[in-house]
């Protein structure tokens, strides 16, 4: 097993087209790290650089302490699972899984043994004679997983492996991959744009935007203590509500057009009076009744109600802002009504206007 | 109203129907009828039963023409496959002037066969042709490209390959571009070298294209006519006499229309049988 270290890794396809910018990342031995971010953030490019499928423009990449920048993919001791499975269509499941070993001229008996073990691990033993076209999407992904296991690599790389599966199968495969990784103890780097996958599978999440690392932390820390407005908005579903406000007194903020004002003695912001600031509150932190003394009341208009069965989402409007609140499903609230909501002060996230950096209010 | 609609429908299909009757159905039926007749276009047709078929069985020239055509196919098809696939593999890469080369290789396909043949006749010239000039420049002796019976069909096969290869390059390019890049990347990770990637990924993936190219070049090869007609007239010593050229000569040179129709029909059945066998062989392998 191995650790992976990215030191100031950059990638540009043209002088003015930097897709990964000075990325520093340390993936510990046996760790499961998820690279997450919107399309075009550089996560797949980063993974492909680790795999050796893309050249590194600058910086150093170490796998198991060894500089691998100039090593071809086959010599990096990694295995990759692709989004489209990349199974050889004319080969059977067995041949697909055995291909790498066959190229290495491994003894046929050993190949059979290793492939059988891997097929057992991914529950595909009874499909070894089938060709990929005779398999479902989930089964194909298992074969791709089995092919990776056969190589017994130091590092597993996953490039959005569940994107082509339906929602139910995705949940099932998510659990299986996580379980398999724990059992094999192989260092894993997993790319996804799905923040639910990131939250549920990762030991640590690396959130990327425009090729720049925004935050590298445990899933819960990323959720509870986002370093900036982008991370706060990207992690969590429905995403965090944001409102642009102005600090007008020592313990109050107002809407720039004066439509509403939040005032509380605990509302202490370490920024000068008159400065704009971004207020962030998660949908589950908006309450219908006052739970905490330190909370501010806001009057909102209900724009829409989305009952999900186990919960309901309220889409609300306050001034120019649209907010979402997550509430229990059995509370009857009608559209177009005005209601009061409570925001606990300690649940509010504050971000600098412009830069979006988180403002620490603990002092 | 309904009758009007039906009449209108018939009116719409009439042009195609007329074309089909005049240029497909009538010639086919007429040529089948002709095979049982003797006819020189001017005199009335004379029924001769199966005489044309008996004559065909003993016709050594027709056998020679079929043999020549098969020799042509044996040189032309592998050469065409290898060159088209090789060039398609090169032109798939992100090379400079890729678009120019793709167009350049396709250009001979759209140029008239007669023009190409006359051009190559000059290139193959014994005294002043560029190929022989190159050979003598290298200190080698001249080759009688079109006048030596051993070389004549080879020369025609080379020219026909040059003329048609562009079309097959395009077909192979389409086939190659449909192979997902991720398959090659997965093979890279597994340590496959370029030959192994070609052998285990590219070749199986373009199998359907390969099948199509073999069938198309077989059919076009069987209809070899313009090249020997313009370049050699079937000579020297009938070494480039193709089956279609022989049929043409029987029909429009000797005016043996009945016999030409018999040859044509038999040859069409031979092509059908060969293509069916090819298909079976390729599918099974």
Coordinates of C-alpha atoms in Angstrom, one line a residue:
Chain A
X1 CA 0.0 0.0 0.0
X2 CA 1.1 3.6 -0.5
X3 CA 0.7 7.2 0.1
X4 CA 0.3 9.7 -2.7
X5 CA 1.7 13.2 -2.6
X6 CA 1.0 16.0 -5.0
X7 CA 3.4 18.9 -4.7
X8 CA 2.5 22.1 -6.5
X9 CA 1.0 20.2 -9.4
X10 CA -0.2 22.3 -12.3
X11 CA -1.6 21.4 -15.7
X12 CA -2.2 23.7 -18.6
X13 CA -3.3 22.8 -22.1
X14 CA -2.4 26.2 -23.4
X15 CA -0.5 29.2 -22.0
X16 CA -3.7 30.9 -20.9
X17 CA -5.6 27.7 -20.0
X18 CA -4.5 26.5 -16.6
X19 CA -6.8 23.7 -15.5
X20 CA -5.0 22.6 -12.4
X21 CA -3.2 25.3 -10.4
X22 CA -0.4 24.6 -7.9
X23 CA -2.3 21.7 -6.3
X24 CA -0.9 20.3 -3.0
X25 CA -2.5 17.1 -1.7
X26 CA -1.4 14.4 0.6
X27 CA -3.3 11.1 0.5
X28 CA -2.2 8.9 3.4
X29 CA -1.7 5.2 3.1
X30 CA -5.1 3.3 3.0
X31 CA -7.0 6.6 2.9
X32 CA -10.1 7.1 0.7
X33 CA -9.9 10.6 -0.7
X34 CA -12.6 12.1 -2.9
X35 CA -11.9 14.9 -5.4
X36 CA -15.1 16.8 -5.8
X37 CA -16.2 19.9 -7.7
X38 CA -18.3 21.1 -10.6
X39 CA -17.6 20.3 -14.2
X40 CA -14.4 21.7 -15.4
X41 CA -12.8 22.2 -12.0
X42 CA -9.8 20.0 -12.9
X43 CA -10.6 16.9 -10.8
X44 CA -10.6 14.4 -13.6
X45 CA -7.4 16.0 -15.0
X46 CA -5.8 15.6 -11.6
X47 CA -6.7 12.0 -11.5
X48 CA -5.4 11.4 -15.0
X49 CA -2.2 13.1 -14.1
X50 CA -1.8 10.7 -11.2
X51 CA -2.6 7.8 -13.5
X52 CA 0.0 9.0 -16.1
X53 CA -2.6 9.5 -18.8
X54 CA -1.9 13.2 -18.8
X55 CA 1.5 14.9 -18.6
X56 CA 2.2 17.1 -15.6
X57 CA 3.0 20.7 -16.6
X58 CA 4.8 21.5 -13.4
X59 CA 5.1 20.1 -9.8
X60 CA 6.0 16.7 -8.4
X61 CA 4.0 13.6 -8.0
X62 CA 5.1 11.0 -5.5
X63 CA 3.5 7.5 -5.2
X64 CA 4.9 5.5 -2.3
X65 CA 7.6 8.1 -1.8
X66 CA 8.8 7.7 -5.4
X67 CA 8.8 10.5 -7.9
X68 CA 6.7 9.2 -10.8
X69 CA 6.3 12.3 -13.0
X70 CA 8.0 10.7 -15.9
X71 CA 6.9 7.1 -15.3
X72 CA 4.5 5.6 -17.9
X73 CA 1.1 4.5 -16.5
X74 CA 2.0 0.8 -16.3
X75 CA 5.0 1.5 -14.1
X76 CA 3.1 3.5 -11.5
X77 CA 1.4 0.5 -9.9
X78 CA -2.1 2.0 -10.0
X79 CA -5.4 0.7 -11.3
X80 CA -8.1 2.9 -12.7
X81 CA -11.9 2.5 -13.0
X82 CA -13.3 4.6 -15.8
X83 CA -16.7 6.3 -16.0
X84 CA -17.7 4.3 -19.1
X85 CA -16.2 1.1 -17.6
X86 CA -13.7 0.8 -20.5
X87 CA -14.3 -2.9 -20.9
X88 CA -13.0 -4.5 -24.0
X89 CA -16.2 -5.4 -25.8
X90 CA -15.0 -8.4 -27.7
X91 CA -13.5 -10.1 -24.6
X92 CA -15.4 -12.1 -22.0
X93 CA -15.6 -11.0 -18.3
X94 CA -12.7 -13.4 -17.6
X95 CA -10.6 -12.2 -20.5
X96 CA -11.2 -8.6 -19.5
X97 CA -10.1 -9.2 -16.0
X98 CA -7.1 -11.3 -17.1
X99 CA -5.9 -9.0 -19.8
X100 CA -3.2 -7.2 -17.8
X101 CA -1.9 -10.5 -16.4
X102 CA -1.9 -12.1 -19.8
X103 CA 0.2 -9.2 -21.1
X104 CA 2.7 -9.8 -18.3
X105 CA 2.8 -13.4 -19.4
X106 CA 1.7 -14.6 -16.0
X107 CA 1.2 -18.4 -15.7
X108 CA -2.3 -19.4 -16.9
X109 CA -3.1 -21.3 -13.6
X110 CA -2.2 -18.2 -11.6
X111 CA -4.3 -16.0 -13.8
X112 CA -7.3 -18.3 -13.3
X113 CA -6.8 -18.3 -9.6
X114 CA -6.4 -14.5 -9.3
X115 CA -9.3 -13.7 -11.6
X116 CA -11.6 -16.1 -9.8
X117 CA -10.7 -14.5 -6.5
X118 CA -11.4 -11.0 -7.9
X119 CA -14.6 -12.1 -9.5
X120 CA -15.7 -13.5 -6.2
X121 CA -14.9 -10.3 -4.5
X122 CA -17.1 -8.3 -6.9
X123 CA -19.8 -11.0 -7.0
X124 CA -19.3 -11.8 -10.7
X125 CA -18.2 -15.4 -10.5
X126 CA -21.1 -16.7 -12.5
X127 CA -20.7 -14.2 -15.3
X128 CA -17.1 -15.0 -16.3
X129 CA -18.1 -16.3 -19.7
X130 CA -20.3 -13.4 -20.7
X131 CA -19.3 -10.5 -22.9
X132 CA -19.8 -6.9 -21.6
X133 CA -22.8 -6.3 -23.9
X134 CA -24.7 -9.1 -22.1
X135 CA -24.2 -7.4 -18.7
X136 CA -26.2 -4.6 -17.0
X137 CA -24.5 -1.3 -16.1
X138 CA -24.0 -2.3 -12.5
X139 CA -22.4 -5.6 -13.5
X140 CA -20.1 -3.9 -16.0
X141 CA -18.9 -1.6 -13.3
X142 CA -18.2 -4.6 -11.1
X143 CA -16.1 -6.1 -13.9
X144 CA -14.2 -2.9 -14.1
X145 CA -13.7 -3.0 -10.4
X146 CA -12.6 -6.7 -10.6
X147 CA -10.1 -5.8 -13.3
X148 CA -8.7 -3.2 -11.0
X149 CA -8.5 -5.6 -8.1
X150 CA -6.7 -8.3 -10.2
X151 CA -3.8 -6.0 -10.6
X152 CA -3.4 -5.7 -6.8
X153 CA -2.2 -2.1 -7.2
X154 CA -0.8 0.4 -4.7
X155 CA -3.5 2.9 -5.5
X156 CA -7.0 2.7 -6.9
X157 CA -8.2 5.6 -9.0
X158 CA -11.9 6.0 -9.7
X159 CA -13.1 8.5 -12.4
X160 CA -16.8 9.1 -11.7
X161 CA -17.5 5.4 -11.7
X162 CA -21.1 5.6 -10.8
X163 CA -22.2 8.4 -13.1
X164 CA -23.7 6.1 -15.7
X165 CA -25.8 4.1 -13.2
X166 CA -29.3 4.8 -12.0
X167 CA -30.0 6.3 -8.6
X168 CA -30.8 3.0 -6.8
X169 CA -27.8 1.2 -8.2
X170 CA -25.6 4.1 -7.5
X171 CA -26.4 3.8 -3.8
X172 CA -25.7 0.1 -3.8
X173 CA -22.4 0.4 -5.7
X174 CA -21.4 3.3 -3.4
X175 CA -21.7 1.0 -0.4
X176 CA -19.9 -1.9 -2.2
X177 CA -17.0 0.2 -3.3
X178 CA -16.5 1.7 0.2
X179 CA -16.7 -1.8 1.8
X180 CA -14.3 -3.2 -0.7
X181 CA -11.8 -0.4 -0.1
X182 CA -12.0 -0.9 3.6
X183 CA -11.4 -4.7 3.2
X184 CA -8.5 -4.3 0.7
X185 CA -7.1 -1.3 2.5
X186 CA -5.8 0.1 -0.8
X187 CA -5.2 3.9 -1.0
X188 CA -8.0 5.3 -3.1
X189 CA -8.5 8.5 -5.0
X190 CA -12.1 8.9 -6.2
X191 CA -13.4 11.7 -8.5
X192 CA -17.0 12.7 -8.5
X193 CA -19.2 15.7 -9.0
X194 CA -21.8 14.2 -6.7
X195 CA -21.4 15.7 -3.2
X196 CA -23.5 12.9 -1.7
X197 CA -20.9 10.3 -2.9
X198 CA -18.1 12.5 -1.6
X199 CA -19.7 12.9 1.8
X200 CA -20.7 9.2 2.3
X201 CA -17.5 7.5 1.0
X202 CA -14.6 9.7 1.8
X203 CA -12.2 9.8 4.7
X204 CA -11.2 13.2 3.4
X205 CA -12.7 15.5 0.7
X206 CA -10.8 17.7 -1.6
X207 CA -13.1 20.4 -3.0
X208 CA -11.8 21.9 -6.3
X209 CA -12.9 25.0 -8.2
X210 CA -11.3 26.3 -11.4
X211 CA -8.3 24.1 -10.8
X212 CA -7.7 25.5 -7.3
X213 CA -8.0 23.5 -4.1
X214 CA -10.7 25.2 -2.0
X215 CA -10.7 22.9 1.1
X216 CA -9.2 19.5 2.0
X217 CA -10.8 18.1 5.1
X218 CA -13.1 15.4 6.5
X219 CA -16.6 15.3 5.2
X220 CA -18.1 16.7 8.4
X221 CA -15.6 19.5 8.7
X222 CA -16.2 20.4 5.1
X223 CA -19.9 20.6 5.8
X224 CA -19.9 22.3 9.2
X225 CA -16.9 24.6 8.7
X226 CA -16.6 25.5 5.0
X227 CA -13.6 27.6 4.3
X228 CA -15.4 29.7 1.7
X229 CA -18.8 30.5 0.2
X230 CA -18.1 28.1 -2.8
X231 CA -17.5 25.1 -0.5
X232 CA -20.5 26.1 1.6
X233 CA -22.7 26.2 -1.5
X234 CA -21.3 23.1 -3.1
X235 CA -21.5 20.7 -0.2
X236 CA -25.0 20.0 1.1
X237 CA -28.2 19.4 -0.7
X238 CA -30.3 21.5 -0.9
X239 CA -27.4 23.9 -0.9
X240 CA -26.8 26.6 1.7
X241 CA -28.9 29.8 1.5
X242 CA -27.0 33.0 1.0
X243 CA -28.0 36.6 1.6
X244 CA -26.0 39.7 0.8
X245 CA -26.4 42.1 3.8
X246 CA -24.7 45.2 5.3
X247 CA -23.4 45.5 8.8
X248 CA -25.1 48.7 10.1
X249 CA -24.6 48.6 13.9
X250 CA -22.4 46.5 16.1
X251 CA -25.1 43.8 16.5
X252 CA -27.2 44.1 13.4
X253 CA -27.2 43.5 9.7
X254 CA -29.7 44.9 7.1
X255 CA -30.6 44.2 3.6
X256 CA -28.9 46.7 1.2
X257 CA -32.4 48.0 0.1
X258 CA -33.6 48.2 3.7
X259 CA -36.3 45.5 3.3
X260 CA -35.3 43.6 6.4
X261 CA -33.0 43.8 9.4
X262 CA -31.6 41.2 11.7
X263 CA -30.6 42.4 15.1
X264 CA -29.3 40.4 18.1
X265 CA -26.9 41.0 20.9
X266 CA -25.0 37.8 19.9
X267 CA -24.6 39.0 16.4
X268 CA -21.0 40.1 16.6
X269 CA -19.2 40.5 13.3
X270 CA -15.5 41.5 13.2
X271 CA -15.9 43.8 10.2
X272 CA -16.3 47.6 9.9
X273 CA -19.7 49.1 10.0
X274 CA -21.2 49.7 6.6
X275 CA -19.4 46.8 5.0
X276 CA -21.2 44.2 2.9
X277 CA -21.1 40.6 4.0
X278 CA -22.6 37.3 2.9
X279 CA -24.9 35.5 5.4
X280 CA -25.2 31.8 4.9
X281 CA -27.6 29.5 6.5
X282 CA -28.3 25.8 5.8
X283 CA -31.9 24.8 5.0
X284 CA -32.1 22.5 8.0
X285 CA -31.0 25.4 10.3
X286 CA -34.1 27.4 9.6
X287 CA -36.7 26.6 12.2
X288 CA -40.4 27.2 12.4
X289 CA -40.3 27.7 16.1
X290 CA -37.7 29.4 18.3
X291 CA -35.4 26.7 19.5
X292 CA -32.5 28.8 20.8
X293 CA -32.5 32.1 22.6
X294 CA -29.7 33.3 20.4
X295 CA -31.7 33.4 17.2
X296 CA -33.1 36.0 14.8
X297 CA -36.7 36.0 13.5
X298 CA -37.3 36.5 9.8
X299 CA -40.6 37.0 8.1
X300 CA -40.8 35.2 4.8
X301 CA -43.4 34.4 2.1
X302 CA -43.9 30.8 1.1
X303 CA -43.3 30.5 -2.7
X304 CA -43.6 26.7 -3.0
X305 CA -43.8 23.6 -0.9
X306 CA -42.1 20.4 -2.0
X307 CA -43.2 17.4 0.0
X308 CA -40.6 14.6 -0.3
X309 CA -42.3 12.1 2.0
X310 CA -39.7 12.0 4.8
X311 CA -39.3 15.8 4.8
X312 CA -40.6 18.9 3.0
X313 CA -38.7 21.7 1.3
X314 CA -40.1 25.2 1.6
X315 CA -39.1 27.7 -1.0
X316 CA -39.3 31.1 0.5
X317 CA -38.8 34.7 -0.4
X318 CA -37.4 37.5 1.7
X319 CA -36.8 40.7 -0.2
X320 CA -34.9 39.8 -3.3
X321 CA -33.6 36.6 -1.8
X322 CA -34.9 33.1 -2.4
X323 CA -34.4 30.7 0.5
X324 CA -35.0 27.0 1.1
X325 CA -35.9 25.5 4.4
X326 CA -36.0 21.8 5.3
X327 CA -38.9 20.9 7.6
X328 CA -40.8 17.9 8.9
X329 CA -43.3 16.5 6.5
X330 CA -46.3 16.6 8.8
X331 CA -46.4 20.4 9.2
X332 CA -49.2 21.9 7.0
X333 CA -47.9 25.1 5.3
X334 CA -49.8 26.6 2.4
X335 CA -48.2 28.4 -0.5
X336 CA -48.3 32.3 -0.6
X337 CA -48.6 32.5 3.2
X338 CA -46.4 34.7 5.3
X339 CA -44.6 32.8 8.0
X340 CA -41.9 33.4 10.6
X341 CA -38.7 31.5 10.7
X342 CA -35.9 31.4 13.2
X343 CA -32.2 31.5 12.4
X344 CA -29.9 30.4 15.3
X345 CA -27.0 32.8 15.5
X346 CA -24.4 30.1 16.0
X347 CA -25.6 28.3 12.8
X348 CA -25.1 31.3 10.6
X349 CA -22.0 31.2 8.4
X350 CA -20.4 34.5 7.4
X351 CA -18.4 35.1 4.3
X352 CA -16.5 38.1 3.1
X353 CA -18.2 40.0 0.3
X354 CA -16.2 39.6 -2.9
X355 CA -13.6 37.0 -1.9
X356 CA -16.1 34.7 -0.3
X357 CA -13.7 33.6 2.5
X358 CA -15.2 32.5 5.7
X359 CA -15.3 35.0 8.6
X360 CA -14.4 33.6 11.9
X361 CA -16.8 34.8 14.5
X362 CA -15.8 32.6 17.4
X363 CA -13.7 35.4 19.0
Chain B
X1 CA -61.7 11.2 -52.6
X2 CA -60.1 7.9 -51.7
X3 CA -59.6 7.0 -55.4
X4 CA -58.1 10.4 -56.0
X5 CA -55.7 9.9 -53.1
X6 CA -54.7 6.4 -54.5
X7 CA -54.1 7.8 -58.0
X8 CA -52.0 10.6 -56.5
X9 CA -49.9 8.0 -54.6
X10 CA -49.3 6.0 -57.8
X11 CA -48.4 9.2 -59.6
X12 CA -45.7 9.9 -57.0
X13 CA -44.1 6.5 -57.4
X14 CA -44.3 6.5 -61.2
X15 CA -40.9 8.0 -61.8
X16 CA -39.1 5.4 -59.7
X17 CA -41.3 2.6 -61.1
X18 CA -40.4 3.7 -64.7
X19 CA -36.7 3.9 -63.8
X20 CA -36.9 0.5 -62.2
X21 CA -38.7 -1.1 -65.1
X22 CA -36.5 0.4 -67.8
X23 CA -33.1 0.2 -66.2
X24 CA -33.3 -2.7 -63.8
X25 CA -36.1 -5.2 -64.4
X26 CA -36.2 -5.1 -68.2
X27 CA -32.3 -5.5 -68.6
X28 CA -32.2 -8.3 -66.1
X29 CA -35.1 -10.2 -67.7
X30 CA -33.9 -9.4 -71.2
X31 CA -30.4 -10.6 -70.5
X32 CA -31.7 -13.9 -69.0
X33 CA -33.8 -14.3 -72.2
X34 CA -30.7 -13.4 -74.3
X35 CA -28.7 -16.3 -72.8
X36 CA -30.8 -18.7 -74.7
X37 CA -30.4 -16.8 -78.0
X38 CA -27.9 -15.9 -80.6
X39 CA -28.1 -12.2 -81.5
X40 CA -25.8 -9.7 -83.1
X41 CA -28.1 -6.6 -82.6
X42 CA -28.7 -6.2 -86.3
X43 CA -30.2 -9.6 -87.2
X44 CA -33.3 -11.0 -85.4
X45 CA -32.7 -13.1 -82.3
X46 CA -32.3 -16.8 -82.9
X47 CA -33.2 -19.3 -80.1
X48 CA -30.3 -21.7 -79.5
X49 CA -31.3 -23.3 -76.2
X50 CA -28.4 -24.0 -73.8
X51 CA -25.7 -23.7 -76.5
X52 CA -24.3 -20.5 -74.9
X53 CA -23.9 -22.3 -71.6
X54 CA -22.2 -25.3 -73.3
X55 CA -19.8 -22.9 -75.0
X56 CA -19.0 -21.2 -71.7
X57 CA -18.0 -24.4 -70.1
X58 CA -15.4 -25.0 -72.8
X59 CA -14.3 -21.4 -73.1
X60 CA -10.6 -21.2 -72.0
X61 CA -10.5 -17.4 -72.6
X62 CA -13.2 -16.9 -70.0
X63 CA -11.4 -19.2 -67.6
X64 CA -8.2 -17.2 -68.2
X65 CA -10.2 -13.9 -67.6
X66 CA -11.6 -15.3 -64.4
X67 CA -8.1 -16.4 -63.3
X68 CA -6.7 -13.0 -64.1
X69 CA -9.5 -11.3 -62.1
X70 CA -8.8 -13.6 -59.1
X71 CA -5.1 -12.8 -59.4
X72 CA -6.0 -9.1 -59.4
X73 CA -8.2 -9.6 -56.3
X74 CA -5.5 -11.5 -54.5
X75 CA -3.1 -8.6 -55.0
X76 CA -5.5 -5.7 -54.8
X77 CA -7.6 -6.6 -51.6
X78 CA -4.7 -7.3 -49.2
X79 CA -2.8 -4.3 -50.6
X80 CA -5.8 -2.1 -50.3
X81 CA -6.6 -3.3 -46.7
X82 CA -3.0 -2.9 -45.5
X83 CA -2.5 0.6 -47.0
X84 CA -5.9 1.9 -46.1
X85 CA -5.7 0.7 -42.5
X86 CA -2.1 1.9 -42.2
X87 CA -2.8 5.4 -43.5
X88 CA -6.0 5.6 -41.5
X89 CA -4.0 4.8 -38.3
X90 CA -1.5 7.6 -39.2
X91 CA -4.3 10.1 -40.2
X92 CA -6.1 9.4 -37.0
X93 CA -3.3 11.0 -35.1
X94 CA -3.2 14.7 -34.4
X95 CA -0.7 15.5 -37.1
X96 CA 0.0 18.8 -38.8
X97 CA -1.8 19.1 -42.1
X98 CA -4.0 16.2 -41.2
X99 CA -7.0 17.7 -43.1
X100 CA -4.9 18.3 -46.2
X101 CA -3.6 14.7 -46.3
X102 CA -7.1 13.3 -45.7
X103 CA -8.4 15.3 -48.7
X104 CA -5.3 14.4 -50.8
X105 CA -5.7 10.7 -50.3
X106 CA -9.4 10.9 -51.1
X107 CA -8.9 13.0 -54.3
X108 CA -8.2 10.0 -56.7
X109 CA -11.5 8.5 -55.7
X110 CA -13.4 11.4 -57.2
X111 CA -11.2 11.8 -60.3
X112 CA -12.4 10.1 -63.4
X113 CA -11.1 6.5 -63.8
X114 CA -10.0 7.2 -67.4
X115 CA -8.0 10.3 -66.4
X116 CA -6.3 8.3 -63.7
X117 CA -5.5 5.4 -66.0
X118 CA -4.0 7.7 -68.7
X119 CA -1.9 9.4 -66.0
X120 CA -0.6 6.1 -64.7
X121 CA 0.1 4.9 -68.2
X122 CA 2.6 7.7 -68.4
X123 CA 4.1 6.8 -65.1
X124 CA 4.4 3.2 -66.1
X125 CA 6.1 4.0 -69.5
X126 CA 9.0 1.7 -70.3
X127 CA 11.4 4.3 -71.6
X128 CA 10.3 7.6 -70.0
X129 CA 8.0 6.6 -67.1
X130 CA 8.9 7.9 -63.7
X131 CA 9.1 4.5 -62.1
X132 CA 11.6 3.2 -64.6
X133 CA 13.6 6.4 -64.4
X134 CA 13.8 5.9 -60.6
X135 CA 14.8 2.3 -61.0
X136 CA 17.6 3.2 -63.5
X137 CA 18.6 6.0 -61.3
X138 CA 19.2 3.5 -58.6
X139 CA 21.2 1.3 -60.9
X140 CA 18.4 -1.3 -61.4
X141 CA 17.1 -2.5 -64.7
X142 CA 13.8 -1.3 -66.1
X143 CA 10.5 -3.2 -65.6
X144 CA 8.0 -3.7 -68.3
X145 CA 5.2 -2.6 -66.1
X146 CA 2.5 -2.9 -68.7
X147 CA 4.3 -4.9 -71.4
X148 CA 5.6 -7.8 -69.4
X149 CA 2.8 -10.4 -68.7
X150 CA 4.3 -11.1 -65.3
X151 CA 4.0 -7.5 -64.2
X152 CA 1.0 -6.1 -66.1
X153 CA -1.7 -7.3 -63.7
X154 CA 0.4 -6.3 -60.7
X155 CA 0.8 -2.8 -62.2
X156 CA -2.9 -2.5 -62.7
X157 CA -3.6 -3.7 -59.1
X158 CA -1.2 -1.1 -57.7
X159 CA -2.9 1.6 -59.8
X160 CA -6.4 0.5 -58.8
X161 CA -5.3 0.5 -55.1
X162 CA -4.0 4.0 -55.4
X163 CA -7.3 5.1 -57.1
X164 CA -9.6 3.6 -54.5
X165 CA -7.6 3.6 -51.2
X166 CA -9.0 7.0 -50.2
X167 CA -12.5 5.7 -49.8
X168 CA -11.4 2.9 -47.6
X169 CA -9.2 5.2 -45.6
X170 CA -12.4 7.2 -44.8
X171 CA -14.2 4.0 -43.8
X172 CA -11.4 2.9 -41.6
X173 CA -11.1 6.4 -40.0
X174 CA -14.8 6.2 -39.1
X175 CA -14.3 2.8 -37.6
X176 CA -11.2 3.9 -35.7
X177 CA -12.8 7.0 -34.4
X178 CA -15.6 5.0 -32.9
X179 CA -13.2 3.1 -30.6
X180 CA -13.4 4.8 -27.2
X181 CA -10.1 6.4 -26.1
X182 CA -10.7 4.9 -22.6
X183 CA -10.0 1.4 -24.0
X184 CA -6.5 2.4 -25.0
X185 CA -6.0 4.2 -21.7
X186 CA -7.1 1.1 -19.8
X187 CA -4.7 -0.9 -21.9
X188 CA -1.9 1.7 -21.2
X189 CA -2.5 1.1 -17.5
X190 CA -2.3 -2.6 -18.0
X191 CA 1.1 -2.3 -19.8
X192 CA 0.0 -3.0 -23.4
X193 CA 2.6 -1.9 -26.0
X194 CA 1.5 -0.3 -29.3
X195 CA 1.4 -3.6 -31.1
X196 CA -0.7 -5.3 -28.4
X197 CA -3.1 -2.4 -28.4
X198 CA -3.5 -2.7 -32.1
X199 CA -3.9 -6.5 -31.9
X200 CA -6.2 -6.7 -28.9
X201 CA -8.2 -3.5 -29.2
X202 CA -8.1 -1.8 -32.6
X203 CA -8.4 -4.9 -34.8
X204 CA -11.4 -6.5 -33.0
X205 CA -13.1 -3.1 -32.8
X206 CA -12.8 -2.4 -36.5
X207 CA -13.8 -5.9 -37.5
X208 CA -17.1 -4.7 -39.0
X209 CA -15.3 -2.0 -41.0
X210 CA -12.8 -4.6 -42.2
X211 CA -15.7 -6.8 -43.3
X212 CA -17.3 -4.0 -45.2
X213 CA -14.0 -3.0 -46.9
X214 CA -13.3 -6.6 -48.0
X215 CA -16.8 -7.0 -49.4
X216 CA -16.7 -3.6 -51.2
X217 CA -13.3 -4.1 -52.6
X218 CA -14.2 -7.6 -53.8
X219 CA -17.2 -6.4 -55.6
X220 CA -15.3 -3.4 -57.1
X221 CA -12.4 -5.7 -57.9
X222 CA -14.6 -8.2 -59.8
X223 CA -15.8 -5.3 -62.0
X224 CA -12.3 -4.5 -63.1
X225 CA -12.7 -2.9 -66.5
X226 CA -11.6 0.6 -67.2
X227 CA -8.0 0.1 -66.2
X228 CA -7.2 -2.9 -68.5
X229 CA -9.4 -1.5 -71.2
X230 CA -7.6 1.8 -71.4
X231 CA -4.1 0.7 -70.4
X232 CA -3.5 -2.6 -72.0
X233 CA -6.6 -3.6 -73.9
X234 CA -6.4 -6.9 -72.0
X235 CA -2.8 -7.7 -73.1
X236 CA 0.0 -8.5 -73.2
X237 CA -0.9 -12.1 -74.0
X238 CA -4.3 -11.7 -72.3
X239 CA -2.5 -11.3 -69.0
X240 CA -4.8 -8.4 -68.0
X241 CA -7.9 -9.7 -69.6
X242 CA -10.4 -9.3 -66.8
X243 CA -13.8 -11.1 -66.8
X244 CA -15.8 -7.9 -67.3
X245 CA -13.4 -6.8 -70.1
X246 CA -13.9 -10.2 -71.8
X247 CA -17.7 -9.9 -71.5
X248 CA -17.5 -6.4 -72.9
X249 CA -15.4 -7.6 -75.8
X250 CA -17.8 -10.5 -76.5
X251 CA -20.8 -8.1 -76.6
X252 CA -19.6 -4.9 -78.2
X253 CA -16.5 -6.0 -80.1
X254 CA -17.7 -9.4 -81.5
X255 CA -21.4 -8.6 -81.1
X256 CA -22.1 -12.0 -79.5
X257 CA -24.8 -10.5 -77.4
X258 CA -26.4 -13.8 -76.3
X259 CA -23.0 -15.2 -75.2
X260 CA -22.1 -12.0 -73.5
X261 CA -25.3 -12.1 -71.5
X262 CA -24.6 -15.7 -70.5
X263 CA -21.1 -14.7 -69.3
X264 CA -22.5 -11.8 -67.5
X265 CA -25.1 -13.8 -65.7
X266 CA -22.7 -16.5 -64.7
X267 CA -20.2 -14.0 -63.5
X268 CA -22.8 -12.3 -61.4
X269 CA -23.6 -15.6 -59.7
X270 CA -19.9 -16.2 -59.1
X271 CA -19.6 -12.8 -57.4
X272 CA -22.7 -13.5 -55.3
X273 CA -21.3 -16.9 -54.2
X274 CA -17.8 -15.4 -53.4
X275 CA -19.3 -12.6 -51.3
X276 CA -21.6 -15.0 -49.5
X277 CA -18.6 -17.3 -48.7
X278 CA -16.5 -14.3 -47.6
X279 CA -19.3 -13.1 -45.3
X280 CA -19.6 -16.6 -43.8
X281 CA -15.9 -16.9 -43.3
X282 CA -15.5 -13.4 -41.7
X283 CA -18.5 -13.9 -39.4
X284 CA -17.2 -17.3 -38.2
X285 CA -13.7 -16.0 -37.6

